[in-house]
Each structure stands twice: as C-alpha cells, then as structure tokens.
Short mmCIF file of C-alpha atoms in Angstrom, two decimals:
data_model
loop_
_atom_site.label_atom_id
_atom_site.label_comp_id
_atom_site.label_asym_id
_atom_site.label_seq_id
_atom_site.Cartn_x
_atom_site.Cartn_y
_atom_site.Cartn_z
CA UNK E 17 65.12 -14.26 -63.05
CA UNK E 18 62.89 -17.24 -62.32
CA UNK E 19 65.03 -18.11 -59.30
CA UNK E 20 64.70 -14.57 -57.99
CA UNK E 21 60.93 -14.70 -58.36
CA UNK E 22 60.72 -18.05 -56.56
CA UNK E 23 62.88 -16.68 -53.78
CA UNK E 24 60.60 -13.72 -53.33
CA UNK E 25 57.55 -16.02 -53.23
CA UNK E 26 59.12 -18.32 -50.64
CA UNK E 27 60.09 -15.34 -48.55
CA UNK E 28 56.54 -13.96 -48.68
CA UNK E 29 55.14 -17.35 -47.70
CA UNK E 30 57.59 -17.55 -44.82
CA UNK E 31 56.62 -14.14 -43.58
CA UNK E 32 52.93 -15.01 -43.89
CA UNK E 33 53.31 -18.33 -42.08
CA UNK E 34 55.40 -16.67 -39.43
CA UNK E 35 52.78 -14.00 -38.93
CA UNK E 36 50.06 -16.63 -38.69
CA UNK E 37 52.16 -18.60 -36.21
CA UNK E 38 52.89 -15.53 -34.10
CA UNK E 39 49.21 -14.57 -34.22
CA UNK E 40 48.16 -18.10 -33.29
CA UNK E 41 50.58 -18.17 -30.40
CA UNK E 42 49.43 -14.72 -29.37
CA UNK E 43 45.82 -15.91 -29.22
CA UNK E 44 46.38 -19.50 -28.10
CA UNK E 45 48.73 -18.60 -25.29
CA UNK E 46 46.44 -16.16 -23.46
CA UNK E 47 43.40 -18.29 -24.23
CA UNK E 48 44.93 -21.35 -22.60
CA UNK E 49 47.35 -20.06 -20.00
CA UNK E 50 45.49 -17.11 -18.52
CA UNK E 51 42.01 -17.50 -19.95
CA UNK E 52 38.97 -18.74 -17.99
CA UNK E 53 38.61 -22.40 -17.12
CA UNK E 54 35.58 -24.54 -17.94
CA UNK E 55 33.07 -24.87 -15.10
CA UNK E 56 32.96 -27.96 -12.95
CA UNK E 57 30.11 -30.44 -13.15
CA UNK E 58 27.70 -30.22 -10.20
CA UNK E 59 25.67 -33.30 -9.24
CA UNK E 60 23.15 -33.27 -6.39
CA UNK E 61 23.89 -36.14 -4.03
CA UNK E 62 20.33 -36.65 -2.73
CA UNK E 63 17.37 -34.49 -3.71
CA UNK E 64 14.72 -36.79 -2.20
CA UNK E 65 12.22 -35.51 0.37
CA UNK E 66 12.39 -36.51 4.04
CA UNK E 67 9.60 -39.03 4.63
CA UNK E 68 7.47 -39.31 7.79
CA UNK E 69 8.04 -42.34 9.99
CA UNK E 70 5.69 -42.30 13.00
CA UNK E 71 2.51 -40.67 11.70
CA UNK E 72 0.11 -38.31 13.46
CA UNK E 73 -1.41 -38.24 16.93
CA UNK E 74 -4.77 -39.98 17.31
CA UNK E 75 -7.86 -37.75 17.46
CA UNK E 76 -11.45 -38.39 18.45
CA UNK E 77 -13.83 -40.16 16.09
CA UNK E 78 -16.77 -38.93 18.19
CA UNK E 79 -18.54 -35.95 16.67
CA UNK E 80 -15.97 -33.89 14.75
CA UNK E 81 -12.34 -33.35 15.71
CA UNK E 82 -9.06 -31.99 14.38
CA UNK E 83 -5.64 -30.87 15.57
CA UNK E 84 -3.30 -28.35 13.97
CA UNK E 85 0.19 -26.92 14.30
CA UNK E 86 0.86 -23.28 15.12
CA UNK E 87 0.60 -22.20 11.48
CA UNK E 88 -2.86 -23.74 11.11
CA UNK E 89 -1.72 -26.85 9.21
CA UNK E 90 -3.96 -29.78 10.06
CA UNK E 91 -2.13 -32.80 11.48
CA UNK E 92 -5.14 -35.08 11.85
CA UNK E 93 -8.92 -35.02 11.79
CA UNK E 94 -11.66 -37.46 12.68
CA UNK E 95 -15.40 -37.96 12.76
CA UNK E 96 -17.66 -35.65 10.80
CA UNK E 97 -15.79 -33.50 8.27
CA UNK E 98 -18.86 -31.39 7.44
CA UNK E 99 -19.80 -28.19 9.32
CA UNK E 100 -21.45 -28.83 12.69
CA UNK E 101 -23.05 -26.51 15.29
CA UNK E 102 -20.42 -24.64 17.31
CA UNK E 103 -22.10 -23.76 20.57
CA UNK E 104 -19.99 -21.50 22.78
CA UNK E 105 -17.00 -21.89 20.43
CA UNK E 106 -18.71 -19.11 18.45
CA UNK E 107 -17.61 -16.63 21.12
CA UNK E 108 -13.97 -17.13 20.09
CA UNK E 109 -14.93 -15.97 16.61
CA UNK E 110 -16.71 -12.99 18.18
CA UNK E 111 -13.56 -12.08 20.10
CA UNK E 112 -11.33 -12.27 17.02
CA UNK E 113 -13.69 -10.26 14.83
CA UNK E 114 -14.21 -7.55 17.47
CA UNK E 115 -10.46 -7.28 18.12
CA UNK E 116 -9.89 -6.93 14.39
CA UNK E 117 -12.28 -3.96 14.35
CA UNK E 118 -11.43 -2.57 17.81
CA UNK E 119 -7.85 -3.64 18.65
CA UNK E 120 -6.36 -3.24 22.12
CA UNK E 121 -2.99 -4.06 23.70
CA UNK E 122 -2.47 -7.24 25.70
CA UNK E 123 -3.02 -6.65 29.39
CA UNK E 124 -4.49 -3.17 28.82
CA UNK E 125 -8.15 -2.20 29.43
CA UNK E 126 -8.80 -0.52 26.09
CA UNK E 127 -11.74 1.85 25.51
CA UNK E 128 -14.62 2.27 27.97
CA UNK E 129 -18.06 0.84 27.20
CA UNK E 130 -21.28 2.01 28.85
CA UNK E 131 -23.83 -0.75 29.49
CA UNK E 132 -27.08 -0.01 27.65
CA UNK E 133 -30.67 -0.88 28.54
CA UNK E 134 -30.59 -3.41 25.68
CA UNK E 135 -27.52 -5.05 27.20
CA UNK E 136 -29.26 -5.35 30.57
CA UNK E 137 -32.43 -6.71 28.97
CA UNK E 138 -30.28 -9.37 27.31
CA UNK E 139 -28.85 -10.33 30.68
CA UNK E 140 -32.35 -10.77 32.17
CA UNK E 141 -33.39 -12.89 29.18
CA UNK E 142 -30.37 -15.21 29.34
CA UNK E 143 -30.71 -15.69 33.10
CA UNK E 144 -34.35 -16.66 32.63
CA UNK E 145 -33.25 -19.27 30.08
CA UNK E 146 -30.51 -20.62 32.40
CA UNK E 147 -27.86 -19.63 29.84
CA UNK E 148 -24.43 -18.59 31.07
CA UNK E 149 -24.22 -14.88 31.79
CA UNK E 150 -22.22 -12.48 33.96
CA UNK E 151 -24.33 -9.78 35.59
CA UNK E 152 -24.21 -6.14 34.50
CA UNK E 153 -26.38 -3.07 35.11
CA UNK E 154 -27.44 -0.38 32.65
CA UNK E 155 -25.30 2.74 33.03
CA UNK E 156 -22.21 0.90 34.33
CA UNK E 157 -18.89 1.49 32.63
CA UNK E 158 -16.82 -1.51 31.58
CA UNK E 159 -13.62 -1.75 29.53
CA UNK E 160 -13.33 -3.69 26.30
CA UNK E 161 -10.89 -6.01 28.04
CA UNK E 162 -13.45 -6.73 30.80
CA UNK E 163 -16.11 -7.51 28.17
CA UNK E 164 -13.71 -9.94 26.49
CA UNK E 165 -12.76 -11.51 29.82
CA UNK E 166 -16.41 -12.05 30.74
CA UNK E 167 -17.25 -13.48 27.32
CA UNK E 168 -14.26 -15.85 27.08
CA UNK E 169 -13.42 -16.80 30.67
CA UNK E 170 -17.02 -16.73 31.90
CA UNK E 171 -18.65 -17.69 28.56
CA UNK E 172 -21.13 -14.85 29.14
CA UNK E 173 -23.74 -14.71 26.39
CA UNK E 174 -24.80 -11.26 27.55
CA UNK E 175 -21.32 -9.87 26.97
CA UNK E 176 -21.01 -11.54 23.56
CA UNK E 177 -24.12 -9.73 22.31
CA UNK E 178 -23.19 -6.46 24.04
CA UNK E 179 -19.68 -6.51 22.58
CA UNK E 180 -21.05 -7.18 19.08
CA UNK E 181 -23.52 -4.29 19.40
CA UNK E 182 -20.84 -1.93 20.73
CA UNK E 183 -18.35 -2.75 17.96
CA UNK E 184 -20.75 -2.96 14.98
CA UNK E 185 -23.96 -1.16 16.02
CA UNK E 186 -26.15 -4.28 16.13
CA UNK E 187 -25.83 -8.04 16.31
CA UNK E 188 -27.09 -8.30 12.72
CA UNK E 189 -24.35 -5.96 11.51
CA UNK E 190 -21.82 -7.98 13.48
CA UNK E 191 -22.98 -11.21 11.80
CA UNK E 192 -22.39 -9.68 8.35
CA UNK E 193 -18.93 -8.47 9.38
CA UNK E 194 -18.05 -11.80 11.03
CA UNK E 195 -18.93 -13.88 7.97
CA UNK E 196 -16.92 -11.51 5.78
CA UNK E 197 -13.97 -11.86 8.18
CA UNK E 198 -14.24 -15.68 8.15
CA UNK E 199 -14.30 -15.81 4.35
CA UNK E 200 -11.42 -13.35 4.04
CA UNK E 201 -9.22 -15.33 6.45
CA UNK E 202 -9.73 -18.74 4.87
CA UNK E 203 -12.52 -20.21 6.99
CA UNK E 204 -14.94 -20.81 4.12
CA UNK E 205 -16.65 -23.74 5.86
CA UNK E 206 -17.53 -21.72 8.95
CA UNK E 207 -20.49 -19.31 9.22
CA UNK E 208 -22.23 -17.61 12.12
CA UNK E 209 -25.77 -16.35 12.64
CA UNK E 210 -25.24 -14.95 16.13
CA UNK E 211 -22.50 -13.81 18.51
CA UNK E 212 -23.06 -16.47 21.18
CA UNK E 213 -23.40 -19.82 19.41
CA UNK E 214 -26.74 -20.59 21.04
CA UNK E 215 -28.30 -20.57 17.57
CA UNK E 216 -27.92 -23.87 15.75
CA UNK E 217 -27.09 -22.03 12.52
CA UNK E 218 -23.63 -20.99 13.73
CA UNK E 219 -21.60 -23.86 12.28
CA UNK E 220 -18.06 -24.77 11.27
CA UNK E 221 -15.71 -27.65 10.50
CA UNK E 222 -13.42 -29.11 13.11
CA UNK E 223 -10.39 -28.54 10.88
CA UNK E 224 -11.14 -24.83 10.52
CA UNK E 225 -11.84 -24.48 14.23
CA UNK E 226 -8.54 -26.18 15.12
CA UNK E 227 -6.74 -23.70 12.86
CA UNK E 228 -8.79 -20.87 14.35
CA UNK E 229 -7.77 -22.05 17.83
CA UNK E 230 -4.11 -21.68 16.82
CA UNK E 231 -4.89 -18.19 15.53
CA UNK E 232 -6.60 -17.21 18.78
CA UNK E 233 -3.72 -18.40 20.97
CA UNK E 234 -1.32 -16.47 18.72
CA UNK E 235 -3.25 -13.26 19.50
CA UNK E 236 -1.47 -11.68 22.52
CA UNK E 237 -4.71 -10.20 23.91
CA UNK E 238 -6.56 -13.52 23.91
CA UNK E 239 -3.52 -15.49 25.08
CA UNK E 240 -3.19 -13.14 28.04
CA UNK E 241 -6.89 -13.44 28.93
CA UNK E 242 -6.91 -17.26 28.76
CA UNK E 243 -3.81 -17.53 30.96
CA UNK E 244 -5.82 -16.51 34.04
CA UNK E 245 -7.75 -18.84 36.35
CA UNK E 246 -10.02 -15.95 37.31
CA UNK E 247 -10.25 -12.16 37.05
CA UNK E 248 -12.17 -9.36 38.73
CA UNK E 249 -14.18 -7.12 36.41
CA UNK E 250 -16.45 -4.08 36.82
CA UNK E 251 -18.42 -3.90 40.06
CA UNK E 252 -15.86 -6.15 41.76
CA UNK E 253 -17.40 -9.20 40.07
CA UNK E 254 -15.24 -12.32 40.00
CA UNK E 255 -15.14 -14.25 36.71
CA UNK E 256 -13.80 -17.81 36.80
CA UNK E 257 -12.21 -19.48 33.79
CA UNK E 258 -14.85 -22.06 32.78
CA UNK E 259 -12.77 -23.08 29.73
CA UNK E 260 -9.96 -24.44 31.92
CA UNK E 261 -9.80 -28.25 31.83
CA UNK E 262 -7.09 -30.82 32.59
CA UNK E 263 -4.41 -28.18 33.02
CA UNK E 264 -2.12 -30.67 34.80
CA UNK E 265 -1.99 -32.64 31.53
CA UNK E 266 -0.65 -29.68 29.55
CA UNK E 267 -4.03 -28.51 28.24
CA UNK E 268 -5.03 -24.85 28.13
CA UNK E 269 -8.72 -24.44 27.36
CA UNK E 270 -9.94 -21.75 24.98
CA UNK E 271 -13.67 -22.58 24.95
CA UNK E 272 -15.64 -25.32 26.69
CA UNK E 273 -19.40 -25.40 26.29
CA UNK E 274 -22.49 -27.55 25.90
CA UNK E 275 -25.73 -27.00 24.02
CA UNK E 276 -28.35 -29.49 22.91
CA UNK E 277 -27.59 -28.88 19.23
CA UNK E 278 -23.79 -28.68 19.46
CA UNK E 279 -23.12 -31.20 22.20
CA UNK E 280 -19.93 -30.86 24.24
CA UNK E 281 -17.40 -28.62 22.41
CA UNK E 282 -13.83 -27.93 23.45
CA UNK E 283 -11.17 -25.73 21.86
CA UNK E 284 -7.73 -26.04 23.43
CA UNK E 285 -3.96 -25.96 23.21
CA UNK E 286 -1.98 -29.06 24.19
CA UNK E 287 1.68 -28.53 25.10
CA UNK E 288 3.76 -31.68 24.63
CA UNK E 289 7.14 -31.87 26.38
CA UNK E 290 8.75 -29.35 28.68
CA UNK E 291 11.31 -26.57 28.56
CA UNK E 292 13.07 -26.07 25.24
CA UNK E 293 11.49 -29.29 23.97
CA UNK E 294 7.92 -28.09 24.57
CA UNK E 295 5.84 -28.08 21.38
CA UNK E 296 2.19 -26.95 21.15
CA UNK E 297 -0.64 -28.30 19.07
CA UNK E 298 -4.14 -26.89 18.83
CA UNK E 299 -7.37 -28.84 18.91
CA UNK E 300 -11.09 -28.67 18.27
CA UNK E 301 -13.21 -31.50 19.68
CA UNK E 302 -16.82 -30.76 18.69
CA UNK E 303 -20.06 -32.65 19.36
CA UNK E 304 -18.52 -34.90 22.02
CA UNK E 305 -21.43 -36.86 23.54
CA UNK E 306 -20.34 -36.53 27.19
CA UNK E 307 -17.39 -35.86 29.48
CA UNK E 308 -16.47 -39.54 29.73
CA UNK E 309 -15.96 -39.61 25.97
CA UNK E 310 -14.12 -36.28 25.98
CA UNK E 311 -11.75 -37.45 28.73
CA UNK E 312 -10.99 -40.70 26.91
CA UNK E 313 -10.36 -38.90 23.63
CA UNK E 314 -8.12 -36.32 25.30
CA UNK E 315 -6.11 -39.03 27.07
CA UNK E 316 -5.56 -40.84 23.77
CA UNK E 317 -4.50 -37.61 22.11
CA UNK E 318 -2.06 -36.76 24.92
CA UNK E 319 -0.35 -40.16 24.85
CA UNK E 320 -0.12 -40.46 21.07
CA UNK E 321 1.04 -36.86 20.66
CA UNK E 322 3.98 -37.60 22.96
CA UNK E 323 4.73 -40.88 21.17
CA UNK E 324 4.71 -39.43 17.65
CA UNK E 325 6.61 -36.20 18.35
CA UNK E 326 9.92 -36.76 16.60
CA UNK E 327 13.31 -35.06 16.61
CA UNK E 328 13.72 -34.96 12.84
CA UNK E 329 17.25 -34.30 11.60
CA UNK E 330 17.00 -32.27 8.41
CA UNK E 331 20.74 -32.08 7.67
CA UNK E 332 23.96 -32.66 9.60
CA UNK E 333 27.06 -30.46 9.63
CA UNK E 334 29.48 -31.68 6.98
CA UNK E 335 26.82 -33.71 5.17
CA UNK E 336 27.47 -33.88 1.43
CA UNK E 337 24.72 -32.23 -0.60
CA UNK E 338 26.38 -31.64 -4.00
CA UNK E 339 29.48 -33.09 -5.68
CA UNK E 340 31.66 -30.96 -7.97
CA UNK E 341 33.85 -32.72 -10.53
CA UNK E 342 36.34 -30.69 -12.62
CA UNK E 343 37.34 -31.44 -16.22
CA UNK E 344 40.93 -31.91 -14.94
CA UNK E 345 39.92 -34.64 -12.47
CA UNK E 346 39.57 -32.84 -9.12
CA UNK E 347 36.55 -33.49 -6.91
CA UNK E 348 35.04 -31.53 -4.03
CA UNK E 349 31.71 -31.44 -2.23
CA UNK E 350 29.29 -28.78 -1.18
CA UNK E 351 28.57 -29.67 2.44
CA UNK E 352 26.17 -28.29 5.05
CA UNK E 353 27.75 -25.69 7.32
CA UNK E 354 25.55 -26.63 10.30
CA UNK E 355 23.25 -29.28 11.74
CA UNK E 356 19.54 -28.48 11.71
CA UNK E 357 16.80 -30.56 13.32
CA UNK E 358 13.23 -29.96 14.44
CA UNK E 359 11.02 -31.47 17.10
CA UNK E 360 7.85 -31.88 15.04
CA UNK E 361 4.96 -34.12 14.15
CA UNK E 362 5.92 -35.22 10.66
CA UNK E 363 2.86 -36.40 8.74
CA UNK E 364 3.80 -35.32 5.22
CA UNK E 365 7.17 -35.36 3.40
CA UNK E 366 9.53 -32.46 4.03
CA UNK E 367 10.38 -30.99 0.64
CA UNK E 368 14.07 -30.36 0.01
CA UNK E 369 15.11 -27.56 -2.39
CA UNK E 370 18.80 -27.34 -3.32
CA UNK E 371 20.35 -24.30 -5.01
CA UNK E 372 23.98 -24.57 -6.15
CA UNK E 373 26.30 -21.90 -7.54
CA UNK E 374 28.54 -22.47 -10.60
CA UNK E 375 32.11 -23.21 -9.53
CA UNK E 376 35.41 -23.22 -11.45
CA UNK E 377 38.00 -22.96 -8.69
CA UNK E 378 37.60 -22.12 -5.04
CA UNK E 379 39.18 -22.38 -1.62
CA UNK E 380 37.95 -24.72 1.07
CA UNK E 381 35.01 -23.07 2.84
CA UNK E 382 33.84 -21.13 -0.23
CA UNK E 383 30.04 -20.72 -0.16
CA UNK E 384 28.52 -22.66 -3.05
CA UNK E 385 24.76 -22.61 -2.46
CA UNK E 386 22.09 -23.59 0.03
CA UNK E 387 19.53 -26.26 0.88
CA UNK E 388 16.04 -25.31 2.08
CA UNK E 389 13.60 -27.61 3.88
CA UNK E 390 9.87 -26.86 3.90
CA UNK E 391 8.72 -28.08 7.33
CA UNK E 392 5.39 -27.88 9.19
CA UNK E 393 6.79 -24.98 11.23
CA UNK E 394 8.27 -23.02 8.32
CA UNK E 395 11.25 -23.04 5.96
CA UNK E 396 14.71 -23.94 7.26
CA UNK E 397 17.71 -22.89 5.14
CA UNK E 398 21.29 -24.12 5.57
CA UNK E 399 24.25 -22.78 3.57
CA UNK E 400 26.66 -25.03 1.65
CA UNK E 401 30.45 -24.67 1.43
CA UNK E 402 33.30 -26.50 -0.31
CA UNK E 403 34.86 -29.23 1.82
CA UNK E 404 38.20 -28.97 -0.02
CA UNK E 405 40.02 -26.68 -2.41
CA UNK E 406 39.41 -26.78 -6.16
CA UNK E 407 42.71 -25.53 -7.63
CA UNK E 408 43.76 -24.28 -11.04
CA UNK E 409 45.05 -27.29 -13.04
CA UNK E 410 48.20 -25.45 -14.14
CA UNK E 411 49.81 -24.61 -17.53
CA UNK E 412 50.52 -28.16 -18.69
CA UNK E 413 46.85 -29.22 -18.48
CA UNK E 414 45.77 -25.94 -20.05
CA UNK E 415 48.16 -26.28 -22.99
CA UNK E 416 47.33 -29.93 -23.58
CA UNK E 417 43.55 -29.48 -23.40
CA UNK E 418 42.89 -26.65 -25.84
CA UNK E 419 39.31 -27.54 -26.73
CA UNK E 420 37.60 -27.04 -23.34
CA UNK E 421 39.84 -24.07 -22.48
CA UNK E 422 39.22 -22.27 -25.77
CA UNK E 423 35.48 -23.05 -25.50
CA UNK E 424 35.48 -21.40 -22.08
CA UNK E 425 37.44 -18.46 -23.50
CA UNK E 426 35.00 -18.01 -26.40
CA UNK E 427 32.02 -18.36 -24.06
CA UNK E 428 33.44 -15.71 -21.73
CA UNK E 429 33.88 -13.31 -24.66
CA UNK E 430 30.37 -14.05 -25.93
CA UNK E 431 28.81 -13.33 -22.56
CA UNK E 432 30.26 -9.78 -22.42
#
C-alpha cells in the first residue's frame, strides 16, 4: 500500500516537473529564438562645435561702424557702440516703414500721389537751406515708386516728408509709427524724430543700422530701386543715384550722406567673390570724418573680408558621426550621406546637434538619424545611414545569452 502511494506521488511529481519543463521551454524558446533583441549601444563620435579659425573682417574705428550677414547677425563692430545721429540714413527707415504701410510690387509704380501745396512749400524751404531736394510742383501726380526713387536715389528731403505725410497723414504721425515699427522689429537702440535725418535727434547704433541695411537689400522693391544708376521720374526729371560709391570694388550703396551732426554716413552692401562663390555682407559706417577716412576704412574692409571668407566643411560624405556596438559584438557606424560646406565668415562656433535613432538590426544604408549645424546663414541638416549591416546574431547566441534576450522580451511586453 505504501509502495503504491509512493508510486503515485512520484508520478505526480514527474507530471508536474514535465509540465513545468514544457512550459519553460514554451516560454524560453520563443523568448530567445524569435523574441526581440536588445538594442545596440550608440556612442557619438564627436559632438564638439566647429571653431572659427580666421576671425572677422576689419571694420572702421572712426565714428561708429558694423557689418552683418544677410540674416542681420553682426560679424564685427567698431568705434562708438552708442546711438549716433543718422543723417540721410534715416530715409532708409522712412522707406521701410512706408512700404510696410503701403506695399507695392518691385518694378511697379504703385498708387498715384498728388503733390500738395505743403509738399511744394517744403521743397522751397529745403532749396533755400541748400539741402538735397528733387523739384516738384503742387498739383503734379507722382507714383509711390517715383517718390521712393527720388528719396533714396536722389536723397530728396522733400520727398521723404511728402511720402511720410501721404502714408500717415502728417510727419508727426509718421514718427510715431516709425518708432513703433523700429521697436517691433528689434531695433530698440534706434529712434527717429523726422523723416529726413536732418534733425540731430534721429539716432541709431551702427550694429542695428548694419542689420537694417541687410533688411533693406532683402526687400525686392528697395533692391530694385538701388540697382539703377539713374531713373526718370514725373515731369521727365532725371534722378541720379547719389548713394552709389566704389561700385567697381563690389560695393552697392544704399545711403550716402553728410550733415554737420552726423558726419559722413554710408550704408552699403559689399559682395565678396564672384559667381557661385559670391557672398554679401552689409555695412553701416557712421560719423566718418571725411572721404579720405571712409576710403581707407572701406579698402581695409574689402581686403580683410576677402582674406577671412572661409570654405568651412561642416561634414564630409562617409564621415563617422555615431558608432553602434551590439551586445553580440558587431559594430557599425552612422555616417553622413553627403558632404556639406559653406563659404562663410566664421566668427563664432558652429553648434552641432546630433539625433540618433535606436537600432537593433539593420541593412547597410538604413537611415539612423541626422546631424544639424547652426551656421551664420541658417541651419544645415545632413542625414545619417549605417555604413554596414547589423545582422541578427543567430539561435546559438540567443540561446546562450538568455538574460539580455529575456530582458528585451519583457521590456517589449511591458511597452505594449
């Protein structure tokens, strides 16, 4: 009887152990042989920024000066950093503010404007004061484009006031609108008290005016106007471009003026290089004492801008950016799919941001992330891909490494 009982117990234990074994195999097998694999380890090869090597072009230390890139970033500044009188540079602000309120298309006349008695009286006044002015007669009809051409190409004070009155009702109302526009657009150090710049109270910093110069040249209406050596406006009047200066040296003038309070002021674009390698920078040289000083400062800028313009390689095709190492000993790299370089003035480090995707296995050429460079001319992004295959390690490795495989299996079930 006792033997029969023991036999039954042993049989029950055998069945139980067998069931446990079958269950274990049923779980262990799928978990190791067909379950998910643990992720590979990703290590960034080089996350350091790209450092500048040559520095910035040299700007004037006379008066106040600055140069900027197309996005308004300041490359260099010199002289007085505080606001200084602007002189005729103020008319560029007038043009931008009026175009914001009364936009027109590049190369098109825009709305018609009838010359008022007040406009003509302003002309008589400015002529008597030997201030620059293009003639007009009360009752004539001009276009907005012709007003802008006379104000910018001819630096006509009469047309600056008349344009402000037409767009805003009065010069005083224009001044309020202009200062609001300056504050809104990030020119907190620049204020105006008139539309012409003859008043000493219209002041600004060289850095803000260099950035504003870039903004003006980016405006298609103003860029079109300043591309002409001369134009013919209402009444068959010829208006010469008085802002033009040293064009053979790659300079396009935006405003060139002189007043006793502001001195010699010049806003401009300098194009360095030719063809596909041509790169612009934008300058504001304010309070220059005389043309000899201005010429010397421009010559220095031109030569140093060419010397410091650098073809900066951001990343090369095939360059390793991230290294993937698998738990089973394989190694592959996330490499750049293309070469990217920029012809730029590099004065601050270029920040590198690397984003990598989790990888378990993958074929050669699989996309695994991207690297982004923050440059003076904007962000540049290059994709990353595997330079070799990361293969499944096979059943033997899976069966002999249960811990990482089962961890991956449990993690995959937990995530669902």
